[in-house]
Every structure is written in C-alpha cells, then in structure tokens.
XYZ file of C-alpha atoms in Angstrom:
639
model
C 33.923 -25.737 66.248
C 32.065 -27.419 63.637
C 28.283 -28.404 63.725
C 29.296 -32.159 64.789
C 31.324 -30.675 67.550
C 28.573 -28.364 68.875
C 26.070 -31.246 68.860
C 28.648 -33.226 71.002
C 29.226 -30.317 73.493
C 25.503 -30.060 73.691
C 24.820 -33.782 74.219
C 27.471 -33.846 76.998
C 25.837 -30.863 78.786
C 22.519 -32.834 78.646
C 24.015 -35.841 80.176
C 25.448 -33.904 82.962
C 22.485 -32.089 83.855
C 20.464 -35.461 83.769
C 23.147 -37.091 86.028
C 23.152 -34.042 88.454
C 19.246 -34.341 88.864
C 19.499 -37.860 89.394
C 22.066 -37.339 92.080
C 19.650 -34.840 93.646
C 16.618 -37.462 93.692
C 14.972 -36.124 90.528
C 14.892 -38.505 87.479
C 14.399 -36.396 84.273
C 14.435 -37.344 80.636
C 16.848 -36.213 78.230
C 14.210 -34.618 75.945
C 13.051 -32.701 78.875
C 16.629 -31.515 79.691
C 17.264 -30.539 75.830
C 14.117 -28.066 76.004
C 14.986 -26.588 79.389
C 18.436 -25.688 77.766
C 16.926 -24.217 75.012
C 14.399 -22.300 77.271
C 17.243 -20.702 79.314
C 19.368 -19.920 76.538
C 16.309 -17.899 74.814
C 15.579 -16.300 78.137
C 16.808 -12.810 77.889
C 16.830 -12.400 81.603
C 20.007 -15.115 81.622
C 21.910 -12.617 79.387
C 23.532 -15.425 77.161
C 25.087 -13.547 74.291
C 24.451 -15.166 70.783
C 27.272 -13.490 69.451
C 30.255 -14.946 71.485
C 31.361 -18.078 72.285
C 30.328 -19.683 75.403
C 33.328 -20.164 78.028
C 33.497 -22.673 80.815
C 31.746 -20.324 83.055
C 28.936 -19.778 80.945
C 28.497 -23.458 80.373
C 28.557 -23.874 84.151
C 25.924 -21.192 84.635
C 23.941 -22.720 81.950
C 23.907 -26.211 83.990
C 23.500 -24.510 87.183
C 20.236 -22.537 85.974
C 18.660 -25.680 84.166
C 19.388 -27.895 87.286
C 17.554 -25.024 89.168
C 14.621 -24.866 87.203
C 14.245 -28.824 86.856
C 14.422 -28.881 90.551
C 11.754 -26.422 91.335
C 9.201 -27.725 94.016
C 5.526 -27.148 93.392
C 5.937 -25.032 90.083
C 2.921 -24.834 87.751
C 5.283 -23.596 84.821
C 7.734 -26.782 85.392
C 4.459 -28.851 85.526
C 3.416 -27.461 82.155
C 6.663 -28.320 80.570
C 6.652 -31.772 81.681
C 3.096 -32.120 80.418
C 4.053 -30.926 77.031
C 7.238 -33.222 76.938
C 5.093 -36.371 78.279
C 2.199 -35.587 75.472
C 4.737 -34.849 72.807
C 6.472 -38.021 73.419
C 3.568 -40.489 74.174
C 0.997 -39.268 71.658
C 0.828 -39.499 67.925
C -1.710 -39.826 65.227
C -4.127 -42.520 64.892
C -2.208 -44.188 61.876
C 1.032 -44.152 63.628
C -0.613 -45.760 67.057
C -1.964 -48.462 64.797
C 1.078 -49.221 62.865
C 3.007 -49.133 66.152
C 0.592 -51.906 67.490
C 1.132 -53.951 64.229
C 4.696 -53.729 64.497
C 4.834 -54.605 68.137
C 2.797 -57.770 67.395
C 4.905 -58.629 64.676
C 7.937 -58.494 66.698
C 6.467 -60.639 69.324
C 5.478 -63.319 66.925
C 8.610 -63.119 64.956
C 10.355 -65.986 66.893
C 7.700 -68.240 66.400
C 7.134 -67.627 62.730
C 10.837 -67.685 62.190
C 10.610 -71.099 63.982
C 7.756 -72.322 61.550
C 9.275 -71.159 58.341
C 12.775 -72.559 59.314
C 11.836 -75.924 60.506
C 12.889 -79.121 58.903
C 10.443 -82.004 59.976
C 11.154 -85.540 59.046
C 9.159 -87.773 61.385
C 5.398 -88.128 61.963
C 5.825 -86.488 65.505
C 7.644 -83.515 64.048
C 4.975 -82.890 61.576
C 2.423 -83.129 64.216
C 4.107 -80.835 66.539
C 4.442 -78.275 63.586
C 0.911 -78.277 62.779
C 0.328 -77.536 66.269
C 2.608 -74.737 66.239
C 1.034 -73.235 63.203
C -2.542 -73.341 65.191
C -0.998 -71.577 68.003
C 0.563 -68.816 65.768
C -2.942 -68.110 64.219
C -4.610 -67.817 67.724
C -2.146 -65.591 68.906
C -1.663 -63.689 65.600
C -5.539 -63.236 65.489
C -6.374 -62.308 68.932
C -9.200 -64.703 69.037
C -8.371 -66.816 71.841
C -5.785 -68.416 74.212
C -3.634 -71.217 73.081
C -3.736 -72.623 76.381
C -7.544 -73.277 76.064
C -8.223 -76.765 74.676
C -11.658 -75.850 73.587
C -10.489 -72.876 71.389
C -7.356 -74.963 69.915
C -9.605 -77.862 68.999
C -11.938 -75.480 67.066
C -8.968 -73.573 65.497
C -7.560 -77.008 64.359
C -10.658 -77.869 62.862
C -11.319 -74.705 61.003
C -7.547 -74.964 59.816
C -7.860 -78.439 58.536
C -10.813 -77.313 56.575
C -8.480 -75.206 54.723
C -5.138 -76.343 55.235
C -5.154 -80.500 55.867
C -1.922 -81.696 57.396
C -0.855 -83.665 54.571
C -0.201 -80.334 52.584
C 2.595 -79.580 55.210
C 5.094 -81.217 52.653
C 4.246 -78.653 49.906
C 4.318 -76.049 52.609
C 7.898 -76.896 53.759
C 9.001 -76.688 50.047
C 8.337 -73.280 49.390
C 10.638 -70.109 50.115
C 10.667 -68.465 53.234
C 8.819 -65.277 51.728
C 6.210 -67.455 50.497
C 5.847 -69.249 53.767
C 5.179 -66.105 55.592
C 2.625 -65.001 53.172
C 0.667 -68.219 53.219
C 0.835 -68.092 57.298
C -0.753 -64.632 57.033
C -3.274 -65.758 54.460
C -4.189 -68.814 56.587
C -4.510 -66.848 59.686
C -6.988 -64.646 58.107
C -9.231 -67.104 56.691
C -9.394 -69.246 59.755
C -10.377 -66.221 61.759
C -13.001 -65.664 59.394
C -14.291 -69.045 59.597
C -14.210 -68.716 63.364
C -16.098 -65.531 63.296
C -18.718 -66.700 61.059
C -19.087 -69.800 63.197
C -19.503 -67.255 66.232
C -22.150 -65.123 64.654
C -23.764 -68.327 63.357
C -24.091 -69.595 66.968
C -21.890 -72.792 65.966
C -18.605 -71.900 67.551
C -16.484 -69.054 68.253
C -14.670 -70.427 71.536
C -12.793 -67.942 73.236
C -13.351 -64.897 71.053
C -14.557 -61.870 72.818
C -17.599 -60.003 71.923
C -15.972 -56.640 70.665
C -19.016 -54.698 69.300
C -20.521 -54.809 72.699
C -17.276 -54.416 74.468
C -16.754 -51.194 72.191
C -20.166 -49.847 72.580
C -20.021 -49.828 76.385
C -16.431 -48.550 76.836
C -16.704 -45.633 74.266
C -19.445 -43.662 76.110
C -17.763 -44.101 79.408
C -14.387 -42.828 78.062
C -15.994 -40.049 76.379
C -17.994 -39.054 79.551
C -14.852 -39.298 81.609
C -12.431 -37.212 79.431
C -15.429 -34.773 79.114
C -15.939 -34.477 82.850
C -11.941 -33.922 83.223
C -12.054 -31.123 80.564
C -15.136 -29.542 82.000
C -12.967 -29.252 85.515
C -10.124 -27.782 83.573
C -12.061 -25.475 81.504
C -13.752 -23.883 84.884
C -10.689 -23.495 86.453
C -9.070 -21.620 83.603
C -12.323 -19.319 83.625
C -11.718 -18.694 87.194
C -7.765 -17.935 86.778
C -8.893 -15.598 83.923
C -11.385 -13.798 85.658
C -9.124 -13.441 88.865
C -6.312 -12.187 86.504
C -8.471 -9.540 85.114
C -9.494 -8.341 88.319
C -5.830 -8.041 89.522
C -5.123 -5.992 86.563
C -8.004 -3.551 86.980
C -6.891 -0.955 89.560
C -10.727 -0.218 90.237
C -11.500 -3.983 90.805
C -8.292 -5.223 92.643
C -9.036 -5.767 96.506
C -6.636 -4.158 98.732
C -5.617 -7.151 100.856
C -5.174 -9.442 97.829
C -1.605 -10.867 98.309
C -1.933 -13.442 95.531
C 1.251 -13.477 92.849
C -0.066 -12.822 89.458
C 3.030 -14.708 88.163
C 1.741 -17.706 89.736
C -1.712 -17.111 88.582
C -0.479 -16.853 84.965
C 1.617 -20.032 85.303
C -1.525 -22.003 86.680
C -3.591 -20.466 83.855
C -1.160 -21.890 81.344
C -1.054 -25.168 83.067
C -4.865 -25.795 82.863
C -5.013 -24.141 79.316
C -2.316 -26.690 78.090
C -4.436 -29.537 79.836
C -7.559 -28.350 78.235
C -5.911 -28.272 74.844
C -4.462 -31.635 75.157
C -7.844 -33.226 76.396
C -9.626 -31.553 73.278
C -7.141 -33.383 70.998
C -7.695 -36.555 72.656
C -11.560 -36.258 72.770
C -11.494 -35.566 69.253
C -9.638 -38.992 68.522
C -12.145 -40.648 70.406
C -15.231 -39.346 68.668
C -13.265 -40.185 65.496
C -12.898 -43.709 66.945
C -16.687 -43.885 67.810
C -17.232 -43.086 64.254
C -15.059 -45.521 62.824
C -16.364 -48.222 65.099
C -19.897 -47.496 63.835
C -18.912 -47.827 60.357
C -16.850 -51.074 60.836
C -19.919 -52.649 62.894
C -22.326 -51.718 59.945
C -19.727 -53.606 57.335
C -19.360 -56.500 59.582
C -23.138 -57.098 59.958
C -23.495 -56.736 56.042
C -20.513 -59.229 55.509
C -21.783 -61.682 58.012
C -25.387 -61.515 56.249
C -23.821 -62.240 52.940
C -21.853 -65.066 53.984
C -24.846 -66.643 55.494
C -26.899 -66.174 52.126
C -24.252 -67.817 50.580
C -23.652 -70.841 52.729
C -27.260 -71.361 53.330
C -28.589 -74.822 52.106
C -25.573 -75.262 50.074
C -23.167 -78.486 50.909
C -20.234 -77.268 49.149
C -19.177 -73.923 48.031
C -15.840 -73.232 45.559
C -12.921 -71.947 47.820
C -12.290 -69.167 45.476
C -15.772 -67.881 45.988
C -15.851 -67.905 49.793
C -12.324 -67.396 50.947
C -12.255 -63.652 50.137
C -15.323 -63.294 51.960
C -13.827 -64.845 55.095
C -10.719 -62.636 54.786
C -12.919 -59.668 54.432
C -14.792 -60.662 58.016
C -11.277 -61.124 59.759
C -9.901 -57.683 58.234
C -13.269 -56.040 59.646
C -12.447 -57.758 62.926
C -9.051 -56.715 63.029
C -10.101 -53.116 62.510
C -12.599 -53.482 65.501
C -9.526 -54.762 67.494
C -7.422 -51.952 66.405
C -10.072 -49.358 67.713
C -10.325 -51.126 71.021
C -6.267 -50.880 71.394
C -6.423 -47.250 70.291
C -9.236 -46.244 72.834
C -7.292 -47.704 75.733
C -4.258 -45.892 74.664
C -6.077 -42.602 74.463
C -7.810 -43.208 77.828
C -4.344 -43.921 79.441
C -2.890 -40.932 77.710
C -5.652 -38.625 79.285
C -5.195 -40.186 82.788
C -1.365 -39.949 82.806
C -1.814 -35.946 82.086
C -3.694 -35.749 85.614
C -0.454 -35.604 87.902
C 0.945 -32.614 85.932
C -1.932 -30.657 87.530
C -0.627 -31.250 91.012
C 1.150 -28.012 91.627
C -1.369 -25.538 90.607
C -4.048 -27.367 92.508
C -1.741 -27.230 95.752
C -1.283 -23.628 95.412
C -4.633 -22.562 94.569
C -7.594 -24.731 95.874
C -11.004 -24.074 94.366
C -12.041 -23.208 97.606
C -9.574 -20.338 97.536
C -10.062 -19.229 94.002
C -13.963 -18.714 94.919
C -12.969 -16.598 98.042
C -10.480 -14.538 95.980
C -13.304 -13.896 93.428
C -15.623 -12.642 95.732
C -18.957 -13.565 94.013
C -17.462 -11.750 90.770
C -18.795 -12.771 87.480
C -16.766 -15.714 85.891
C -17.242 -15.516 82.076
C -16.832 -18.538 79.970
C -15.032 -18.504 76.574
C -18.406 -18.888 74.932
C -19.921 -15.878 76.737
C -16.752 -13.737 75.933
C -17.253 -14.470 72.212
C -20.874 -13.550 72.371
C -20.171 -10.243 74.095
C -17.518 -9.403 71.499
C -19.920 -10.313 68.617
C -21.754 -7.753 66.913
C -23.664 -6.958 63.687
C -20.733 -5.128 62.075
C -17.451 -6.954 61.353
C -14.008 -5.411 62.135
C -13.330 -4.329 58.478
C -16.073 -2.143 56.884
C -15.660 -1.922 53.054
C -16.865 1.531 52.722
C -14.784 3.167 55.492
C -11.944 1.006 56.589
C -10.513 1.908 60.030
C -7.059 0.421 59.567
C -4.587 0.638 56.589
C -4.641 -2.744 54.502
C -0.963 -3.309 53.057
C -0.172 -5.931 50.326
C 0.558 -8.451 53.082
C -2.521 -7.942 55.009
C -6.330 -8.596 54.336
C -9.449 -9.489 56.328
C -11.167 -12.851 55.893
C -15.067 -12.675 56.751
C -17.466 -15.626 57.101
C -19.654 -14.610 54.682
C -17.029 -14.547 51.966
C -14.612 -17.289 52.791
C -14.885 -20.959 52.083
C -14.446 -23.260 54.993
C -14.086 -20.452 57.549
C -14.463 -22.826 60.453
C -11.562 -24.928 59.429
C -9.019 -22.370 58.950
C -5.722 -22.767 60.916
C -5.325 -19.944 63.226
C -2.213 -18.669 65.143
C -1.435 -18.929 68.766
C -4.083 -21.655 68.896
C -6.903 -19.068 68.640
C -5.610 -16.897 71.594
C -5.650 -12.974 71.057
C -2.070 -11.900 70.595
C -2.614 -8.148 71.171
C -3.973 -9.063 74.817
C -1.324 -11.558 75.420
C 1.216 -8.789 74.892
C -0.625 -5.489 76.498
C -2.026 -7.661 79.634
C 0.950 -9.158 80.580
C 0.418 -12.601 79.361
C -3.106 -12.964 79.862
C -4.722 -15.603 77.286
C -8.225 -14.780 76.047
C -9.834 -16.615 73.253
C -10.233 -15.002 69.995
C -13.469 -14.573 67.969
C -13.331 -15.551 64.476
C -16.811 -13.946 63.741
C -15.560 -10.631 63.742
C -12.888 -11.236 61.298
C -9.813 -12.999 60.867
C -6.429 -11.031 59.904
C -4.547 -12.374 57.275
C -0.894 -11.234 57.505
C 2.119 -12.814 55.551
C -0.015 -16.076 54.919
C -0.822 -16.484 58.622
C -4.182 -15.909 60.213
C -4.931 -14.223 63.632
C -7.840 -13.812 65.626
C -8.842 -11.351 68.534
C -11.104 -11.064 71.414
C -12.805 -7.902 70.333
C -12.770 -5.427 67.514
C -10.600 -2.891 69.086
C -7.713 -5.107 69.918
C -7.931 -6.428 66.172
C -7.561 -3.099 64.724
C -4.626 -2.132 67.112
C -2.992 -5.265 66.264
C -3.403 -4.822 62.630
C -2.121 -1.324 62.660
C 1.571 -2.814 63.329
C 1.235 -6.635 63.160
C 5.141 -7.333 62.986
C 5.747 -5.585 66.103
C 2.881 -7.288 68.115
C 4.250 -10.980 66.631
C 7.869 -10.038 67.921
C 6.532 -9.126 71.333
C 4.575 -12.460 71.333
C 7.685 -14.097 70.925
C 9.511 -12.141 73.717
C 6.760 -13.251 76.033
C 7.200 -16.900 74.900
C 11.097 -16.382 75.629
C 10.308 -15.298 79.357
C 7.723 -18.413 79.393
C 8.910 -21.360 77.751
C 5.685 -23.164 78.184
C 4.001 -20.645 75.830
C 6.232 -22.066 72.952
C 4.098 -25.326 73.187
C 0.963 -23.804 74.080
C 0.898 -21.168 71.350
C 2.432 -23.406 68.853
C 5.570 -21.193 68.201
C 8.128 -23.619 67.017
C 8.121 -22.540 63.493
C 7.696 -18.913 64.349
C 10.908 -19.149 66.479
C 12.977 -19.960 63.450
C 11.922 -16.724 61.691
C 11.932 -14.349 64.658
C 15.558 -15.368 66.105
C 17.853 -13.805 63.621
C 19.921 -16.999 63.024
C 21.803 -15.729 59.987
C 23.390 -12.925 62.074
C 24.423 -15.508 64.839
C 28.228 -16.155 64.822
C 28.213 -18.654 67.892
C 27.799 -21.976 66.140
C 27.164 -23.606 69.583
C 24.057 -21.602 70.151
C 22.931 -21.891 66.627
C 23.235 -25.662 66.855
C 21.482 -25.608 70.211
C 18.279 -23.527 68.761
C 18.166 -26.052 66.012
C 18.858 -29.383 67.653
C 16.253 -31.907 68.060
C 16.755 -34.419 70.880
C 15.115 -37.607 70.848
C 11.451 -37.218 70.011
C 11.253 -33.674 71.338
C 9.767 -30.676 69.523
C 12.675 -28.619 69.077
C 12.855 -27.243 65.314
C 15.469 -29.026 62.933
C 16.740 -27.072 60.187
C 15.652 -27.746 56.640
C 18.778 -28.104 54.451
C 17.354 -29.976 51.457
C 14.354 -29.877 49.730
C 12.912 -31.907 46.618
C 11.796 -29.866 43.720
C 10.525 -31.014 40.300
C 9.120 -29.175 37.144
C 6.650 -30.414 34.476
C 6.508 -29.493 31.058
C 4.025 -30.187 28.208
C 5.135 -33.169 26.093
C 4.005 -31.402 22.913
C 3.756 -27.765 23.070
C 2.966 -27.566 19.283
C 0.137 -29.542 18.137
C 1.261 -31.842 15.152
C -0.769 -33.259 12.282
C -0.530 -37.121 12.830
C -2.328 -39.239 10.333
C -3.359 -42.317 12.381
C -4.217 -44.327 9.336
C -0.717 -43.867 7.551
C 1.174 -47.082 7.402
C 4.826 -47.347 6.280
C 5.289 -51.121 6.174
C 4.576 -52.286 2.815
C 3.643 -56.035 4.129
C 1.040 -54.453 6.533
C -0.417 -52.709 3.416
C -0.469 -55.964 1.713
C -2.381 -57.540 4.365
C -4.789 -54.765 4.470
C -5.130 -55.322 0.481
C -5.872 -59.056 1.092
C -8.507 -58.258 3.462
C -10.107 -56.054 1.095
C -9.961 -58.445 -1.700
C -11.477 -61.143 0.590
C -14.518 -59.027 1.072
C -15.602 -59.165 -2.636
C -16.226 -62.871 -2.079
C -18.347 -62.549 0.992
C -21.901 -62.330 1.015
C -23.862 -59.955 3.454
C -26.805 -61.159 5.545
C -29.545 -59.494 7.207
C -32.011 -60.665 9.483
C -35.260 -59.429 11.121
C -36.444 -60.211 14.664
C -39.899 -59.923 16.367
C -38.566 -56.671 17.834
C -37.363 -55.027 14.479
C -40.098 -56.592 12.190
C -42.221 -53.895 10.602
C -40.111 -51.175 11.950
C -37.271 -50.559 9.351
C -36.544 -51.343 5.878
C -33.502 -53.984 5.738
C -31.362 -54.080 2.484
C -28.396 -55.619 1.625
C -25.748 -55.255 -1.386
C -24.456 -58.133 -3.124
C -22.079 -58.604 -6.039
C -24.140 -60.232 -8.952
C -22.372 -63.276 -10.776
C -20.644 -62.759 -13.937
C -21.171 -64.398 -17.345
C -17.986 -66.315 -18.162
C -16.958 -68.763 -20.465
C -13.998 -70.706 -21.203
C -12.440 -72.845 -23.867
C -10.912 -76.636 -23.039
C -9.225 -79.402 -25.113
C -11.255 -81.796 -26.964
C -10.854 -85.287 -27.018
C -10.232 -87.432 -30.337
C -10.186 -91.157 -30.982
C -9.749 -93.618 -34.139
C -11.546 -96.755 -34.784
C -9.246 -99.908 -35.715
C -10.370 -103.542 -36.044
C -10.421 -105.846 -33.091
C -8.087 -108.675 -33.227
C -10.013 -111.945 -33.756
C -7.775 -115.075 -33.350
C -9.344 -118.683 -32.866
C -7.323 -121.600 -31.794
C -9.157 -124.922 -32.983
C -8.264 -128.615 -31.833
C -7.883 -127.736 -28.130
C -10.517 -130.437 -26.603
C -10.272 -134.203 -27.146
C -6.927 -133.890 -29.103
C -4.566 -136.544 -27.704
C -1.904 -135.784 -30.052
C -1.623 -132.254 -28.755
C -1.853 -130.696 -32.137
C -3.986 -127.621 -32.597
C -4.587 -125.081 -35.470
C -4.674 -121.375 -35.178
C -7.056 -119.059 -37.435
C -6.695 -115.359 -37.731
C -9.974 -113.627 -38.538
C -8.927 -110.263 -38.001
C -10.203 -107.768 -40.483
C -7.821 -105.560 -42.355
C -7.214 -101.891 -41.633
C -7.732 -100.941 -44.827
C -11.390 -102.233 -45.250
C-alpha cells in the first residue's frame, strides 16, 4: 500500500464515521473524527498493533470505537476534545484575523470593482451612473456610511469631486485595469480622510460612527466579561484539584464518597482547557486595548496637524495635503480592524461556554462544596507561594542530583528573560501528573527550571523536581503514555511535537498507521511530517585581504583627463575672504603663480616712397570745339 492509498483509506474511514454519526443524530466535523481516530489508535487499551496491517475486522472495530466515543452522552472528556477542535479551527493570530477580514471585504466588493474597471461608458447618463457607482464603492470599501443614506452619499460625492471631478472619468477609463484598481484604492483613502477631517472639524462626517468612543466603552466590558468567566473556571479547577487530592489521600478520603475519580479528572481537564483558552483570548484583548490607545493618540496628532495646515489657507497643494488624508484614513482603518477583532474574540470566548455543559451537569458547585466538606481549597498562587523557599532546588556546592551533559538548572538570578521562557506541559508538573494518576498541578519556576535536551520543565515542589531530574526520559515517556489514555491531554499539555519523537515511527512497518499518525485533516492539529527543509550557507567574499590601490587607473584617456585638469589649475587664481565671524581669528594666506617676464619678436613692416602721379587736363571748360590738352607733371623716380 502506497502513501496515497493509505491516505485514501483513512479519508474513507473518516467519511463513514461522519455518516454513521449523522444517521444517529449527531453532526460531527471531519477534523473531530480525524483526531478521534488517531486517539483510538494511540490508546494502548484498544490493542491496535502498529506492526501488522489492519484487517477488515480491525477497521470495523476502529469505526465502532470512534462512533461510540463520539456518541457518548454527558462526557467531559468528549466536550474537552470538541472544545479543542473548535478553538483550533476558529482561532488564529491577530494578523491572520485581520488579513481574513480584509480578504473577505475585498471578495465581497470584487464584483463592484470589476464592474467599474470593465465598464465602457459612451453616453452622459452612463458616465453619471459610473460616477455614482464609484461613490458607492468608496463608501462600502471605507465602511464610513451606507450608500442608501442620501446625506452620506451627497457628502461623499462632494469630497470625491474635490479630488476626482467627473470630467476626469475619460482619462480614468483609458488606464489599464491594474491602474484603475490602484486609483480606486487611492481615491477611497483620500475621500475617507477628507470626510474624517470634516467630522473632527464638526463640518461633516455624516454616517461615520464614533469608533474611539465605541471602542473605549466596549474594551472594558469585553475584558471584564472574559475575566469573570475565567475566574469561574479557575475556582472550579481549584475545587476539582482539592477534591482529587483528598480522594487520593487515604487519611483524608471520606468513607461514603462514591464519586468517580475518572470523571473528576475529566472535569478538571475540561475546566483547565477552558481556562487556558480564555487566557489566550484575554491576552489578545489586552493587546487590542494597547493598540487602540496607540491608534487614538496618532489619530489625534494627525487631525491636529491637518487643522494647523489647513487653518487660514484658501488653497493647499495636493501633493502636500493628500498624504495626510491618506494617513488619517489608514489610522481609522486600523481602529475598524480592532473593532472587528474585538468582536471576534468576544464571540470566540462566548462560543466556548457550551463545551462546559457536561462537567457542570455531573458536578454542580453546591455538590462540590458538599464533597469538600469545608476542606481548604488552595489557589494556584497559594500553591506556588507554599512551594517557594529561600533555597533553589539546585545548590551549587552540594548538588542533590546528578547533572548530565543534557541536563542543567536555570535559576531566576542567572537567566535572562526568565519569565518569558517557553515551558513544557504548559507549566504543569510532569512528575505529579505521572505519580498522582493524571493530577494537574501548576509548576513553580522560581524554585528552578530543569533544562533537558533543549526543553524546559517546571515542578510543583523541590522534591518532585529532584525525582523527575533523576530520570527525566522515563518520566517524559510516562507522560506520553498518560496522554494516550486521555487524548484531551495532547492539546492541553501541547504534546503534538513530542508524540512525533515518542512514538518509534522509524520502526513502524504498517504504512496505514504511520500515515494516520502523521496525516493532517483540514485545519486540525495533527502533526504532519517534515520531508523537506530549506538550507543555506554563507562564506566570506574575500577570505584573504588584498592590497587594492584605489587611485590606480589603467585607462590612458582617463589619465589624460586628469592631466588636463591639473594643467588647468595652473591658470586659476585662488581667493580667500574674511567674514565678520572669522575676522581677526586666524591668518589667511593664498598662493599664486607670479607672472613671467616674456618677450617675442615679430616681423617689421617696410615701405618705399614713389612720386605721386600729377596729370592735368586743360581746356575742359568753355570749349565748344571739344578739344582739350593733357599735361603730365609727374616727377621722375630718379629725382
């Protein structure tokens, strides 16, 4: 059987279990079924041999066990597993929550955006309809009003016309589709910023909710509600823990007590898991409050800056003011994201409440108080205080446990960021879990943290720490065995990665079970094998230092250009000046080239004197006959 065939068989089994549960009136998700199949196979009590191929009888037995577990009535263990699957499928990080909301909004507006970018308007009526469509898109994209409100539409249209007049639609239609989408996004931010500025200036903002006030009222209410629910779960966990300790102690166990310790442990795991999830949600709510406070501070500063810029100025360059409007819109969008995130977190916390129904029906609070009979109920803080002392578990001069190369103790005084270390088992004492049959007690980091094979472990007391450190690998394996018998502990103690190391997968010859242990169904939390990894190396560019002369030049013409520059300097005159600040402070001097004494010879001009010609004509006047006489009086050259 190949890996693909094994996955196909597993998916077929999962679908058959889902259908069988549906026939019996119980709707279950494939993720829940996949986890239950893995839990049934891992449980050693079910005797599924990983070294032989499953037969049809084994598959039928697997399906029957899974259906039986999923159809249990009033089972705290099943409720805990359902809670874990529900939380794992519906909760993610803040960044992913916000990205999902943005993608959802974009997918809803994509038909309208496509209609705008793909339209080919020709008549005046079509142009006006397209412009109204752009206004509607801006309102829906920014979430600052309803397109059905006439006053909101008029205000948004006026703001858009100040930025993007209707005659510019021709140039808009000539753009590429990607450029149109980008311009739509930019117009949305600018128009939103203008309307927000008008709202804060009491000159508009019709239809825009007062998000800062709404968030300031909603955050304390949400936080207080989650804290109250968390306190209830913590008190129940403390009572279940005290009752289990009393039942495990022969001296304190009541003689007529017929309460099942198994159900008590399942109820304890249920409320502890609920407590853990609520702490995660509450931490996100606190982070949301800090983010809202920072956004409001920036928003007030941005509005004040815009008011100072616009005050007493009739016209402002668009390149100067539009970036500020865009920044204002981005800050408002951040507040909208926090509002949506706060609503999601509140709904997530509320939706966890139904998964506590089974343990509350089996053990009411009045019944727990009656079983305790006035016994002391210690809180987690009191247990940590009682286990703390002046000395740490590891004493440097006289160590009480052998320290190997893979084991060391981390102390608060010698470890940086001690309170931020990632602890195994979610801070639960592993030794107590093993030796007190699944009892969960919080560890105390102040007595010392055991570091074994790059993992950190805490313990409820110094004695339990020393006993665990004496053979840590053995106790780690026993914790894994406890989790196989109670599959809700896999998520509660965060043992997913550990199961990949505890189970000897390299020795498994049954590809079906190997694929099952590794397969990830949907958004479930089953571990998927890592078959590839990215690696890179980095080397020095020049391991040996070289002697590089920066002034070296090989190009003859570049040398000539430098020579010409140097030659030109000889014809320049340097200048120096003194100012009022530098006067009488220092001597200034300049160096010049003195003029040279130079002389040259040139060709001399020569000439000779010759007689001027003197020729006279006589008889030109009053001579009717026209005869005249020519007389040459020019002197001879020889004279």
